[in-house]
PDB file of C-alpha atoms in Angstrom:
ATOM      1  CA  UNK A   1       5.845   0.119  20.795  1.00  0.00           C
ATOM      2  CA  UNK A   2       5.759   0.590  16.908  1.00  0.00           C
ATOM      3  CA  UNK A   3       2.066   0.521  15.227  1.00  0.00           C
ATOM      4  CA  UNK A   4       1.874  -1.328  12.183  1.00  0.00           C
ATOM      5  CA  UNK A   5      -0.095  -0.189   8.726  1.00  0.00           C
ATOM      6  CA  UNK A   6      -0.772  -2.823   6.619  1.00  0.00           C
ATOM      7  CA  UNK A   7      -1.466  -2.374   3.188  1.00  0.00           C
ATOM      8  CA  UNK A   8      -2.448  -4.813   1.263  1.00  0.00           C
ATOM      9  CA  UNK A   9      -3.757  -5.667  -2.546  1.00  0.00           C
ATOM     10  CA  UNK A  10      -4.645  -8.621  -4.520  1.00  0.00           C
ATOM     11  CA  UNK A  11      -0.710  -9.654  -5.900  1.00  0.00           C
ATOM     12  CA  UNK A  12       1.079  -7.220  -3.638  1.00  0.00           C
ATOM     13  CA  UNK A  13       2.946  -5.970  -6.961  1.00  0.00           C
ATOM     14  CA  UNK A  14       1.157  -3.034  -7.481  1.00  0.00           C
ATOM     15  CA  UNK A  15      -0.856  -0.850  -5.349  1.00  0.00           C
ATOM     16  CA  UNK A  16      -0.148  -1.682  -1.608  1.00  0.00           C
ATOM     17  CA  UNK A  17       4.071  -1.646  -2.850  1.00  0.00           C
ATOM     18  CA  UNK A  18       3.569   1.884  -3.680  1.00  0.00           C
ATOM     19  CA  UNK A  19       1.328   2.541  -0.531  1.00  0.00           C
ATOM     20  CA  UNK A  20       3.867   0.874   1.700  1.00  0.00           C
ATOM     21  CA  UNK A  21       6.856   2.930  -0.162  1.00  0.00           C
ATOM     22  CA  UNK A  22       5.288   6.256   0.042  1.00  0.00           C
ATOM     23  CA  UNK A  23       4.259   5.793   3.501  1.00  0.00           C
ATOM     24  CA  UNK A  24       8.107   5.209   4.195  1.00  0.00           C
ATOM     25  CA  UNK A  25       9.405   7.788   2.332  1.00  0.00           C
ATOM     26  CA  UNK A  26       6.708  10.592   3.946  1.00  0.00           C
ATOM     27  CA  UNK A  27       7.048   9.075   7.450  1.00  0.00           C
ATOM     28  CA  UNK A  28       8.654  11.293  10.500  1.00  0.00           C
ATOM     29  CA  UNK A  29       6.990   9.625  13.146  1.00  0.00           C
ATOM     30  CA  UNK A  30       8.488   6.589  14.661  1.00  0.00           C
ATOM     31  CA  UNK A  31       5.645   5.634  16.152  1.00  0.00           C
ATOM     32  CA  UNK A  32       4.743   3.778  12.625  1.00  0.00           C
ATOM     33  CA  UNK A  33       5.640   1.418  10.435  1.00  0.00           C
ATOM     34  CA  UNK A  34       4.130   0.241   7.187  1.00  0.00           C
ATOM     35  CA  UNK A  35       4.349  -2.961   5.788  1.00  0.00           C
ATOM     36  CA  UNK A  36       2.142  -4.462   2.675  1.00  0.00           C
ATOM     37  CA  UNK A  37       1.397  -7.961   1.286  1.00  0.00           C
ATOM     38  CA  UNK A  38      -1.065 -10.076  -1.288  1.00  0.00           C
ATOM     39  CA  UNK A  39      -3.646 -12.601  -1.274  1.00  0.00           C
ATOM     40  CA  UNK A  40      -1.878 -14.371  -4.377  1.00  0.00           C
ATOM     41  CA  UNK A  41       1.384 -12.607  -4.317  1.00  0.00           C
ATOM     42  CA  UNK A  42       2.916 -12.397  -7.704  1.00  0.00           C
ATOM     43  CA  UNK A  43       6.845 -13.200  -7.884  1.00  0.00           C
ATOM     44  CA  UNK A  44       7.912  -9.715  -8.280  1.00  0.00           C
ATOM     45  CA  UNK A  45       6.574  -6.263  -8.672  1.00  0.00           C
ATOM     46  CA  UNK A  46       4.807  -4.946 -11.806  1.00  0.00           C
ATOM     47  CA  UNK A  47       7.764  -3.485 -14.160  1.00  0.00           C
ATOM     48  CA  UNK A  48       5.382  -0.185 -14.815  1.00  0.00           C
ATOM     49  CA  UNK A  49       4.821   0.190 -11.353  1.00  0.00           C
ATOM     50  CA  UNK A  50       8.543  -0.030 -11.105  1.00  0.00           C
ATOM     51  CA  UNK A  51       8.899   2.579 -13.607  1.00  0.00           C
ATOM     52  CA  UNK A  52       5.842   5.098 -12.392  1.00  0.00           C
ATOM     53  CA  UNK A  53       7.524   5.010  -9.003  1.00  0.00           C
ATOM     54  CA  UNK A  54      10.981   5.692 -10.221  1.00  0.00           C
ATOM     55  CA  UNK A  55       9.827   8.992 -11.554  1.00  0.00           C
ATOM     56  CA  UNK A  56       9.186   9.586  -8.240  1.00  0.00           C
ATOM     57  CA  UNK A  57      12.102   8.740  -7.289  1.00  0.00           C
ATOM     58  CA  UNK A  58      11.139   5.924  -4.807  1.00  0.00           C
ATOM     59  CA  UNK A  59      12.593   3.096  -5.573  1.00  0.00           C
ATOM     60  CA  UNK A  60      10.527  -0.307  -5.077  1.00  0.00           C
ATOM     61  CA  UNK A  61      12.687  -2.669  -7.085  1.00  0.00           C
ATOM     62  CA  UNK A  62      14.073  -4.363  -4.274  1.00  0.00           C
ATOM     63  CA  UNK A  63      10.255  -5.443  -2.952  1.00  0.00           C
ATOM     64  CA  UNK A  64       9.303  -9.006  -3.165  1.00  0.00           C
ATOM     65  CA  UNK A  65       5.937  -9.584  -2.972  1.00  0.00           C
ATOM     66  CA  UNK A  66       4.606 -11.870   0.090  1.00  0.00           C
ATOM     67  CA  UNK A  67       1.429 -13.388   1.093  1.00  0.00           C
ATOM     68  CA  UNK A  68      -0.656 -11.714   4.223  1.00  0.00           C
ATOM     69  CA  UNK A  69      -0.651 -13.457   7.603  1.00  0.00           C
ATOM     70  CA  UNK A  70      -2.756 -13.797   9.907  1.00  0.00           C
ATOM     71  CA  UNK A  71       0.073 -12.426  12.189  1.00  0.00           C
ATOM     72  CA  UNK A  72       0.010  -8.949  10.212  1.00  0.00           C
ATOM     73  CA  UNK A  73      -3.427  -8.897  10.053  1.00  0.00           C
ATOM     74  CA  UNK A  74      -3.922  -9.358  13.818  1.00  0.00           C
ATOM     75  CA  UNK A  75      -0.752  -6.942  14.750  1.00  0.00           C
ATOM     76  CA  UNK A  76      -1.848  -4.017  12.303  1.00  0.00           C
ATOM     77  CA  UNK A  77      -3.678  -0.797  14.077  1.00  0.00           C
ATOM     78  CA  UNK A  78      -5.171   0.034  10.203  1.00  0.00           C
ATOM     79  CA  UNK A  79      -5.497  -1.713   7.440  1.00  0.00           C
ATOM     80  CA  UNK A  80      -6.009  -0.759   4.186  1.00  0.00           C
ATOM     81  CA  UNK A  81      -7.325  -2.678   1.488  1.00  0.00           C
ATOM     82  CA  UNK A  82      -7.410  -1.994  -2.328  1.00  0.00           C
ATOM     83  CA  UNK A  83      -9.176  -4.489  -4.300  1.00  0.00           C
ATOM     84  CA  UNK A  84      -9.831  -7.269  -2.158  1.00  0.00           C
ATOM     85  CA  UNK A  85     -12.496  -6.555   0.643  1.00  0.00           C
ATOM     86  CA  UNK A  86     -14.693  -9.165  -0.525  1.00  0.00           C
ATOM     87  CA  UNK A  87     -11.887 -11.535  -0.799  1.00  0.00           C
ATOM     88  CA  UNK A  88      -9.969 -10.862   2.601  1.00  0.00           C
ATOM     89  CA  UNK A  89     -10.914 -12.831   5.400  1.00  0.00           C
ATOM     90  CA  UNK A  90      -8.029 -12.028   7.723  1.00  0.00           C
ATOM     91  CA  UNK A  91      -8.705  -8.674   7.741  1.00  0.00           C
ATOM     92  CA  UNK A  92     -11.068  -7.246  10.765  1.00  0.00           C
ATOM     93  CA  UNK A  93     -13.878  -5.149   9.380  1.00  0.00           C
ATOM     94  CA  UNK A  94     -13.446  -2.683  12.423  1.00  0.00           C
ATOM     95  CA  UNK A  95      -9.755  -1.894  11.900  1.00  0.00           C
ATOM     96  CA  UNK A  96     -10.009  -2.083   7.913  1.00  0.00           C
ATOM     97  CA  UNK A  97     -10.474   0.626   5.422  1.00  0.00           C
ATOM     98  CA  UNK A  98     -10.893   0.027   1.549  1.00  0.00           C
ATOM     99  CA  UNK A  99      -9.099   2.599  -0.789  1.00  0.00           C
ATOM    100  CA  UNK A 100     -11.258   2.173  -4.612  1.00  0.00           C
ATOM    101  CA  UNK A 101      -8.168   1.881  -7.008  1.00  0.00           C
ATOM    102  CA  UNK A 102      -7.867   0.700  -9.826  1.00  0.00           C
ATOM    103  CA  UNK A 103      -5.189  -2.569 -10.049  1.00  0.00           C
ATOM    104  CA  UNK A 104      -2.441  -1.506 -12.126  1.00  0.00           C
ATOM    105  CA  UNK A 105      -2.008  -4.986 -13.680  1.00  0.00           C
ATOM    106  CA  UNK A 106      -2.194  -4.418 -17.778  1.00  0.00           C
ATOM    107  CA  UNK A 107      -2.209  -0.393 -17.641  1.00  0.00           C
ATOM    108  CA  UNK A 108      -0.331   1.475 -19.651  1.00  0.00           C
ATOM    109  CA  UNK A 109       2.621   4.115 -17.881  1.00  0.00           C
ATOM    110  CA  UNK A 110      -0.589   7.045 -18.322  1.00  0.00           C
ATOM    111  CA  UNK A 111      -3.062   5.335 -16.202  1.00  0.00           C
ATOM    112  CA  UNK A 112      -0.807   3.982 -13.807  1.00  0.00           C
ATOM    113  CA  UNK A 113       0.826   7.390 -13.432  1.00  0.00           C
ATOM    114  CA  UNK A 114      -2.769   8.196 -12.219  1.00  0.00           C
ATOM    115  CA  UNK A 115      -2.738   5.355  -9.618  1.00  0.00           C
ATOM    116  CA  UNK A 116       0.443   6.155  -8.686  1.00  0.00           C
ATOM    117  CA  UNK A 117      -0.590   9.945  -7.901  1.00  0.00           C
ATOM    118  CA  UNK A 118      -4.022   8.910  -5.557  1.00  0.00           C
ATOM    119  CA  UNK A 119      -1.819   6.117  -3.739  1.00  0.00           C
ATOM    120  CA  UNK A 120       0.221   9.283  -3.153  1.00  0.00           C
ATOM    121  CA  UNK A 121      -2.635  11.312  -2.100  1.00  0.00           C
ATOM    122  CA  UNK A 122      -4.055   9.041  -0.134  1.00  0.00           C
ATOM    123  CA  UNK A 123      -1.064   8.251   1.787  1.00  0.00           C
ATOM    124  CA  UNK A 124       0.399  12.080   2.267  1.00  0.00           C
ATOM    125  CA  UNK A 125      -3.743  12.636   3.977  1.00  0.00           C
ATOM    126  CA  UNK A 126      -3.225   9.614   6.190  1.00  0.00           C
ATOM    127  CA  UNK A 127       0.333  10.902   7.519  1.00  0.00           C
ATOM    128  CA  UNK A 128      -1.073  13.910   8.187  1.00  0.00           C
ATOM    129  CA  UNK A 129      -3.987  12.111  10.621  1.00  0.00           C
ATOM    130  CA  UNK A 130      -1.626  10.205  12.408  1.00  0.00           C
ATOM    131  CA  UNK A 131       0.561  12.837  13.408  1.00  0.00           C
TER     132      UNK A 131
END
């Protein structure tokens, strides 16, 4: 059976897109899968975060943005949070970690770069505890 990660942000057009599309491009264990989504979701990702991710060479342009369910919420082994813990009610305190980032929303390329690079981090050191 596959074990969901659910990532999820405020507009689901920044951070959780790039958590979710670094978790599937770092991923070798099928036992995963990663899926994100928003509390307000905007209508399509943030064109910087496009960009940022592109130098990458992940592309998230094809990501629409979608609102969290209950259903994810309650199928999800972890979930992490970025910017909404206060504001999250479907999401269980005992299987839900907050990452501190900064929301991309009105940054310039430089500082989301920076975001871009902890999502990264973050991700690569949770891989390597589920393995």
């Amino acid at each position: 059976m596959v074990r969901l990660i659910l990532f999820v942000c405020n507009h689901n057009a920044g951070r959780s897109v790039m958590a979710e599309a670094f978790f599937r491009a770092y991923d070798r264990n099928p036992e995963f899968e990663a899926k994100s989504a928003g509390l307000t979701p905007k209508a399509a990702v943030n064109p910087v975060v496009l960009e940022a991710m592109a130098e990458k060479g992940v592309d998230v342009s094809g990501h629409v943005p979608r609102l969290l369910s209950k259903a994810d919420a309650d199928a999800a082994v972890k979930i992490f949070t970025m910017g909404c813990t206060d504001g999250c009610p479907l999401t269980p305190a005992e299987k839900t970690e907050d990452w501190k980032l900064d929301d991309p929303a009105g940054k310039s390329i430089q500082d989301v770069r920076k975001i871009r690079d902890d999502v990264e981090k973050r991700v690569k050191a949770l891989l390597k505890e589920l393995e």
